[in-house]
Short mmCIF file of C-alpha atoms in Angstrom, two decimals:
data_model
loop_
_atom_site.label_atom_id
_atom_site.label_comp_id
_atom_site.label_asym_id
_atom_site.label_seq_id
_atom_site.Cartn_x
_atom_site.Cartn_y
_atom_site.Cartn_z
CA MET A 1 26.40 -59.05 44.59
CA PHE A 2 23.80 -56.40 45.99
CA ALA A 3 20.37 -56.04 44.67
CA ARG A 4 19.61 -52.93 43.00
CA GLN A 5 16.43 -51.21 43.46
CA ARG A 6 14.41 -50.66 39.80
CA THR A 7 11.80 -48.15 39.25
CA LEU A 8 9.07 -47.83 36.41
CA ILE A 9 6.90 -45.19 35.65
CA GLY A 10 3.48 -46.11 34.44
CA LEU A 11 1.98 -43.26 32.03
CA ASP A 12 -1.49 -43.39 31.19
CA ILE A 13 -2.14 -40.76 28.44
CA GLY A 14 -5.59 -39.89 28.14
CA SER A 15 -7.39 -37.63 26.00
CA ALA A 16 -8.23 -35.52 28.67
CA VAL A 17 -5.92 -36.16 31.44
CA VAL A 18 -2.04 -37.69 32.02
CA LYS A 19 -1.75 -39.85 35.03
CA ALA A 20 1.72 -41.01 36.21
CA VAL A 21 2.85 -43.49 38.86
CA GLU A 22 6.30 -44.35 39.95
CA LEU A 23 6.78 -47.90 41.22
CA SER A 24 9.83 -49.08 42.90
CA LEU A 25 10.76 -53.07 43.30
CA ASP A 26 13.38 -53.34 46.07
CA LYS A 27 13.93 -57.20 46.41
CA GLU A 28 9.90 -58.59 46.42
CA THR A 29 8.62 -55.35 47.84
CA ILE A 30 6.88 -52.84 45.37
CA THR A 31 6.41 -49.62 46.82
CA LEU A 32 4.65 -46.47 45.32
CA THR A 33 7.07 -43.66 45.36
CA GLY A 34 5.36 -40.94 43.21
CA TYR A 35 2.14 -40.07 41.47
CA GLY A 36 0.92 -37.38 39.38
CA SER A 37 -1.73 -35.92 36.79
CA ALA A 38 -2.43 -33.09 34.53
CA PRO A 39 -4.91 -32.11 31.93
CA VAL A 40 -3.97 -32.47 28.37
CA ALA A 41 -5.28 -29.22 26.62
CA GLY A 42 -5.53 -30.65 23.13
CA ALA A 43 -3.16 -32.88 21.18
CA ASP A 44 -0.47 -30.41 20.74
CA ASN A 45 -0.25 -30.26 24.64
CA VAL A 46 0.52 -33.80 25.70
CA GLU A 47 4.25 -33.61 26.04
CA HIS A 48 3.57 -30.50 28.66
CA ALA A 49 1.15 -32.56 30.26
CA ILE A 50 3.49 -35.56 30.87
CA ARG A 51 5.94 -33.08 32.14
CA GLU A 52 3.52 -31.39 34.91
CA ALA A 53 2.63 -34.73 35.71
CA LEU A 54 5.86 -36.00 36.60
CA ASN A 55 6.93 -32.78 38.05
CA LYS A 56 3.44 -32.76 40.53
CA GLY A 57 4.50 -36.32 41.52
CA LYS A 58 8.13 -35.40 42.19
CA ILE A 59 9.08 -38.32 39.81
CA HIS A 60 12.49 -37.92 38.39
CA SER A 61 13.24 -41.33 37.05
CA LYS A 62 13.03 -41.80 33.18
CA ARG A 63 12.25 -45.36 32.10
CA VAL A 64 8.56 -45.57 31.43
CA ALA A 65 5.94 -47.98 30.30
CA THR A 66 2.91 -46.74 28.41
CA SER A 67 -0.24 -48.27 26.65
CA VAL A 68 -2.34 -47.58 23.57
CA SER A 69 -5.97 -48.12 23.15
CA GLY A 70 -8.76 -47.12 20.44
CA ARG A 71 -9.75 -48.11 17.04
CA LYS A 72 -6.34 -48.51 16.01
CA VAL A 73 -5.59 -51.26 18.05
CA VAL A 74 -7.15 -54.95 18.24
CA VAL A 75 -6.93 -57.80 20.73
CA ARG A 76 -8.14 -60.95 19.27
CA TYR A 77 -8.29 -64.58 21.52
CA PHE A 78 -8.06 -67.85 19.70
CA PRO A 79 -7.76 -71.35 20.10
CA VAL A 80 -4.48 -73.38 18.83
CA GLU A 81 -3.16 -76.76 19.37
CA SER A 82 -1.61 -77.84 22.64
CA GLY A 83 2.26 -78.83 22.60
CA LEU A 84 3.23 -76.58 20.07
CA ASN A 85 7.03 -75.21 20.27
CA PRO A 86 7.81 -71.37 19.79
CA GLN A 87 8.65 -71.90 16.11
CA GLN A 88 5.01 -73.89 15.61
CA LEU A 89 3.25 -71.51 17.59
CA ASP A 90 4.82 -68.48 15.78
CA GLU A 91 3.98 -70.11 12.24
CA VAL A 92 0.24 -70.45 13.39
CA VAL A 93 0.07 -67.23 14.67
CA ARG A 94 1.66 -65.44 11.47
CA ASN A 95 -0.67 -67.71 9.14
CA LYS A 96 -4.05 -66.81 11.05
CA ALA A 97 -3.30 -62.78 11.72
CA PRO A 98 -4.83 -61.68 8.67
CA ASP A 99 -7.96 -63.49 9.46
CA PHE A 100 -8.12 -61.40 12.81
CA VAL A 101 -6.28 -58.18 12.19
CA PRO A 102 -8.15 -55.45 10.15
CA PHE A 103 -5.42 -53.78 9.00
CA ASN A 104 -2.46 -54.20 6.32
CA LEU A 105 0.03 -56.18 8.48
CA ASP A 106 2.75 -54.23 6.81
CA GLU A 107 1.48 -51.11 8.57
CA VAL A 108 1.17 -52.90 12.30
CA GLU A 109 3.17 -54.05 15.21
CA MET A 110 1.97 -57.30 16.37
CA ASP A 111 3.12 -59.46 19.36
CA TYR A 112 1.12 -62.39 21.07
CA TYR A 113 1.66 -64.76 24.06
CA PRO A 114 -0.03 -68.19 24.44
CA VAL A 115 -2.40 -68.75 27.75
CA THR A 116 -3.92 -71.81 28.96
CA LEU A 117 -7.59 -71.77 30.17
CA PRO A 118 -10.05 -74.34 31.91
CA GLU A 119 -12.92 -75.54 29.50
CA PRO A 120 -16.67 -76.13 30.88
CA THR A 121 -15.58 -79.68 30.56
CA GLY A 122 -12.79 -79.38 32.92
CA ASP A 123 -10.27 -79.95 30.40
CA LEU A 124 -7.43 -77.17 29.61
CA ALA A 125 -7.55 -75.07 26.13
CA SER A 126 -4.63 -73.43 24.57
CA LYS A 127 -5.25 -70.32 23.02
CA VAL A 128 -3.20 -67.16 21.79
CA VAL A 129 -3.75 -63.62 22.77
CA LEU A 130 -2.87 -61.54 19.76
CA VAL A 131 -2.32 -57.89 19.85
CA ALA A 132 -1.86 -55.59 16.70
CA ALA A 133 -1.42 -51.75 16.82
CA LYS A 134 -0.89 -49.44 13.71
CA THR A 135 2.97 -48.61 13.43
CA GLU A 136 2.18 -44.99 13.37
CA GLU A 137 0.37 -45.09 16.79
CA ILE A 138 3.41 -46.76 18.48
CA GLU A 139 6.04 -44.29 16.88
CA ASN A 140 3.68 -41.26 17.93
CA ARG A 141 3.77 -42.34 21.48
CA VAL A 142 7.38 -43.19 21.52
CA ARG A 143 8.26 -39.90 19.82
CA VAL A 144 6.33 -37.98 22.51
CA LEU A 145 7.67 -39.80 25.64
CA ARG A 146 11.28 -39.05 24.15
CA SER A 147 10.35 -35.51 23.48
CA ALA A 148 9.43 -35.33 27.33
CA GLY A 149 12.66 -36.56 28.44
CA LEU A 150 11.66 -40.10 28.88
CA VAL A 151 13.03 -43.67 28.08
CA PRO A 152 10.27 -46.15 26.54
CA ASP A 153 10.77 -49.37 28.17
CA LEU A 154 7.28 -51.00 26.84
CA ILE A 155 4.04 -50.09 25.48
CA ASP A 156 1.10 -52.06 26.82
CA ILE A 157 -2.80 -51.97 26.06
CA ASP A 158 -4.94 -50.44 28.42
CA THR A 159 -6.81 -53.65 29.11
CA PHE A 160 -3.82 -55.57 30.05
CA ALA A 161 -2.76 -52.81 32.36
CA LEU A 162 -5.95 -53.00 34.13
CA SER A 163 -5.81 -56.58 34.59
CA ASN A 164 -2.33 -56.21 35.85
CA ALA A 165 -3.59 -53.61 38.34
CA PHE A 166 -6.09 -55.92 39.61
CA GLU A 167 -3.89 -58.43 40.12
CA LEU A 168 -1.38 -56.59 42.21
CA TRP A 169 -4.17 -55.14 44.37
CA ALA A 170 -5.50 -58.75 45.04
CA ALA A 171 -2.21 -60.05 46.06
CA ASN A 172 -1.68 -56.81 48.16
CA ASN A 173 -4.85 -57.70 50.05
CA GLY A 174 -4.90 -61.45 50.38
CA ILE A 175 -7.93 -62.02 47.86
CA SER A 176 -7.71 -64.77 45.86
CA ILE A 177 -8.76 -64.74 41.77
CA THR A 178 -7.50 -67.94 40.60
CA LYS A 179 -11.10 -69.47 41.05
CA LYS A 180 -13.38 -66.83 39.60
CA ILE A 181 -13.98 -65.07 36.54
CA ILE A 182 -14.26 -61.35 36.90
CA ALA A 183 -15.17 -58.58 35.09
CA LEU A 184 -13.12 -55.55 35.29
CA VAL A 185 -14.70 -52.32 34.09
CA ASP A 186 -12.71 -48.87 34.11
CA ILE A 187 -14.84 -45.89 33.05
CA GLY A 188 -12.58 -43.37 31.48
CA PHE A 189 -13.55 -39.76 29.94
CA ILE A 190 -14.21 -41.04 26.46
CA LYS A 191 -14.53 -44.96 26.68
CA THR A 192 -15.05 -47.65 29.13
CA THR A 193 -12.61 -50.47 28.99
CA ILE A 194 -14.13 -53.69 29.88
CA GLY A 195 -11.79 -57.10 30.44
CA ILE A 196 -12.47 -60.48 31.94
CA LEU A 197 -10.09 -62.50 33.82
CA HIS A 198 -10.67 -66.07 33.78
CA THR A 199 -8.71 -67.73 36.66
CA GLY A 200 -6.73 -64.60 36.71
CA VAL A 201 -5.74 -64.69 32.91
CA SER A 202 -7.15 -62.35 30.85
CA ASN A 203 -9.83 -64.15 28.21
CA PHE A 204 -11.88 -60.97 26.95
CA SER A 205 -11.19 -57.09 25.93
CA ARG A 206 -13.68 -54.73 24.68
CA GLU A 207 -13.78 -50.80 24.63
CA VAL A 208 -16.94 -49.06 24.65
CA TYR A 209 -16.98 -45.55 23.46
CA ILE A 210 -19.39 -44.22 26.49
CA GLY A 211 -17.60 -42.69 29.46
CA THR A 212 -17.21 -39.53 31.83
CA ASN A 213 -17.59 -36.98 29.30
CA ASP A 214 -21.24 -38.17 28.21
CA MET A 215 -22.30 -37.76 31.80
CA ARG A 216 -20.57 -34.30 32.12
CA GLN A 217 -22.47 -33.11 28.86
CA ALA A 218 -25.75 -34.46 30.14
CA ILE A 219 -25.11 -32.59 33.71
CA ALA A 220 -24.22 -29.36 31.31
CA LYS A 221 -27.16 -29.49 29.54
CA ARG A 222 -29.59 -30.01 32.36
CA PHE A 223 -28.04 -27.24 34.50
CA SER A 224 -27.00 -24.78 31.83
CA PHE A 225 -23.48 -25.39 33.18
CA GLN A 226 -20.05 -25.17 31.57
CA ASP A 227 -17.89 -28.01 31.66
CA ALA A 228 -15.75 -27.47 34.38
CA GLU A 229 -18.81 -26.72 36.55
CA ALA A 230 -20.63 -30.06 35.60
CA GLU A 231 -17.52 -32.11 36.00
CA SER A 232 -17.16 -30.60 39.72
CA LEU A 233 -20.78 -31.64 40.06
CA LEU A 234 -20.51 -34.98 38.94
CA VAL A 235 -17.95 -36.03 41.68
CA ASN A 236 -19.54 -33.74 44.42
CA PRO A 237 -23.02 -33.35 43.58
CA GLY A 238 -24.23 -32.46 47.61
CA ASP A 239 -27.85 -31.30 47.60
CA SER A 240 -28.26 -31.71 43.82
CA TYR A 241 -27.59 -35.33 44.08
CA ASP A 242 -31.16 -36.37 42.96
CA ALA A 243 -31.36 -34.01 39.84
CA VAL A 244 -27.71 -35.22 38.92
CA ARG A 245 -28.41 -38.63 39.16
CA ASP A 246 -31.45 -38.14 36.90
CA ALA A 247 -29.19 -36.31 34.48
CA ILE A 248 -26.64 -38.92 34.32
CA GLN A 249 -29.43 -41.95 34.45
CA ASN A 250 -29.29 -42.74 30.61
CA VAL A 251 -25.51 -42.73 30.34
CA LEU A 252 -25.30 -45.15 33.15
CA GLU A 253 -27.63 -47.55 31.56
CA ASP A 254 -26.01 -47.25 28.09
CA ILE A 255 -22.69 -48.42 29.79
CA GLY A 256 -24.30 -50.95 31.84
CA ASN A 257 -26.21 -52.38 28.93
CA GLU A 258 -22.98 -52.75 26.93
CA ILE A 259 -21.03 -54.25 29.62
CA ARG A 260 -24.15 -56.72 30.20
CA LEU A 261 -23.92 -57.25 26.26
CA SER A 262 -20.07 -58.04 26.77
CA ILE A 263 -20.74 -60.28 29.57
CA ASP A 264 -23.75 -62.14 27.86
CA PHE A 265 -21.53 -62.93 24.92
CA TYR A 266 -18.71 -63.89 27.03
CA GLU A 267 -20.70 -66.38 29.00
CA ASN A 268 -22.38 -67.79 25.75
CA GLN A 269 -19.23 -68.53 24.31
CA PHE A 270 -17.46 -70.16 26.92
CA GLU A 271 -20.69 -71.68 28.53
CA THR A 272 -19.49 -70.15 32.10
CA GLU A 273 -20.98 -67.55 34.43
CA VAL A 274 -19.06 -64.33 35.49
CA ASN A 275 -19.04 -63.97 39.22
CA GLU A 276 -18.32 -60.66 40.02
CA ILE A 277 -17.89 -57.14 38.45
CA TYR A 278 -15.21 -54.63 39.51
CA VAL A 279 -15.44 -50.86 38.44
CA SER A 280 -12.81 -48.33 38.75
CA GLY A 281 -12.82 -44.65 37.46
CA GLY A 282 -12.65 -41.08 38.69
CA VAL A 283 -16.56 -41.23 38.05
CA THR A 284 -16.85 -44.05 40.88
CA ARG A 285 -16.54 -40.90 43.34
CA PHE A 286 -20.21 -39.90 42.33
CA PRO A 287 -22.40 -41.52 45.40
CA ASP A 288 -23.69 -44.84 45.17
CA LEU A 289 -22.76 -45.24 41.24
CA VAL A 290 -21.22 -48.84 41.79
CA GLU A 291 -24.66 -49.70 43.69
CA ILE A 292 -26.54 -48.04 40.38
CA LEU A 293 -24.21 -50.07 37.82
CA GLY A 294 -24.74 -53.25 40.24
CA GLN A 295 -28.73 -52.98 39.53
CA ILE A 296 -28.25 -53.06 35.98
CA PHE A 297 -25.71 -55.85 36.05
CA PHE A 298 -27.77 -58.08 38.18
CA LEU A 299 -24.17 -59.27 39.60
CA PRO A 300 -22.31 -58.36 42.66
CA THR A 301 -20.30 -55.32 41.81
CA ASN A 302 -17.66 -53.59 43.84
CA GLN A 303 -15.45 -51.01 43.75
CA TRP A 304 -11.56 -51.14 44.02
CA ASN A 305 -8.89 -49.03 45.10
CA PRO A 306 -5.42 -49.72 43.48
CA ALA A 307 -3.33 -48.06 46.05
CA GLN A 308 -5.18 -50.32 48.72
CA GLY A 309 -2.74 -52.49 50.91
CA MET A 310 0.11 -51.07 48.87
CA ASN A 311 3.38 -49.66 50.39
CA VAL A 312 3.61 -46.10 49.84
CA ALA A 313 6.96 -44.18 50.23
CA PRO A 314 7.13 -41.52 52.92
CA GLY A 315 6.75 -37.98 51.28
CA VAL A 316 3.81 -39.16 49.02
CA ASP A 317 0.52 -37.59 50.28
CA GLU A 318 -1.33 -40.83 51.29
CA GLU A 319 -4.88 -39.24 51.79
CA ALA A 320 -4.77 -37.38 48.58
CA LEU A 321 -3.77 -40.68 46.86
CA PHE A 322 -6.22 -42.73 48.30
CA ARG A 323 -8.86 -39.79 47.25
CA GLU A 324 -7.57 -40.28 43.34
CA ALA A 325 -6.52 -43.89 43.19
CA ALA A 326 -9.83 -44.78 41.47
CA GLN A 327 -8.71 -43.03 38.28
CA LEU A 328 -4.95 -44.49 38.41
CA PRO A 329 -5.37 -48.35 37.99
CA ILE A 330 -4.38 -48.47 34.23
CA ALA A 331 -0.93 -46.14 35.41
CA VAL A 332 -0.38 -48.55 38.38
CA GLY A 333 -0.82 -51.71 35.99
CA LEU A 334 1.86 -50.14 33.76
CA ALA A 335 4.34 -49.56 36.22
CA SER A 336 3.88 -53.04 37.95
CA ARG A 337 5.07 -54.33 34.97
CA LEU A 338 8.32 -53.79 36.73
CA ARG A 339 7.72 -57.01 38.46
CA LYS A 340 8.28 -58.94 35.28
CA LYS A 341 11.14 -57.37 33.65
CA VAL A 342 14.86 -57.83 34.56
#
């Protein structure tokens, strides 16, 4: 009789920081009701970091969505005949899986979903997005969540969470993405996540193992700093801007070249062109970083803020939220899955 407000925590468990975002859905309105982050001081500290992030965000709900990524997770896209019923599609996927999954199928959890995308000819093509993750990876993540007192609701992958956050941001800000091909780049601590959306649908996924930590190490070496000092200088270089930019230039070029290679591969494979790039990650606070990357990409390059245009509950520090939002897209994307759940 009465609509019930639904709430979901998006938990991005990174190698250096745990980020938590709580979203609530009341009828058709999504509201950010809490967020927090905490450093991870080693693999044995993850549970503590989760509790600390939730405590900082004043998050008391229990249902949680999280993600897995890395070398124990694979995402593959492959064409299938159109018009297959669910049973036929399942049979096709099971038969093709050994060709795409580089693990023993008895040791993985596997899922897939069909998509329809336009071809260069203008025709529509049916594809399957296949995701496989080592079972031990999933079980370890579930165990940590339950130990932290949470109830696992779903486990996603970083690229899809990034895409979902971008879709929500676009909707919140009246931006149409259905007629564009957009590359999303999230620069994390150890890796950079790349996803390409074709008319709003995920059509490419890749992870490159270069990230903020490489920049931090380059600064530490240049200035003979400890890691904490180097990280502070990376986001707030002040009068040392020119020296810091020079220190991280090679890392930025490495990231930019890997992304450019991914885009070139995609454009050659699908005979189409990426229209623009959107960059996220805490390192985007470095002045002019997006412009520097744009010069490497030779494409329009923008920064985006997943909290922009979103309803924010009273009691949430909006100024701090917007300051930190660049590192929250994966957590936001995970929590946004409450739109698609009953």
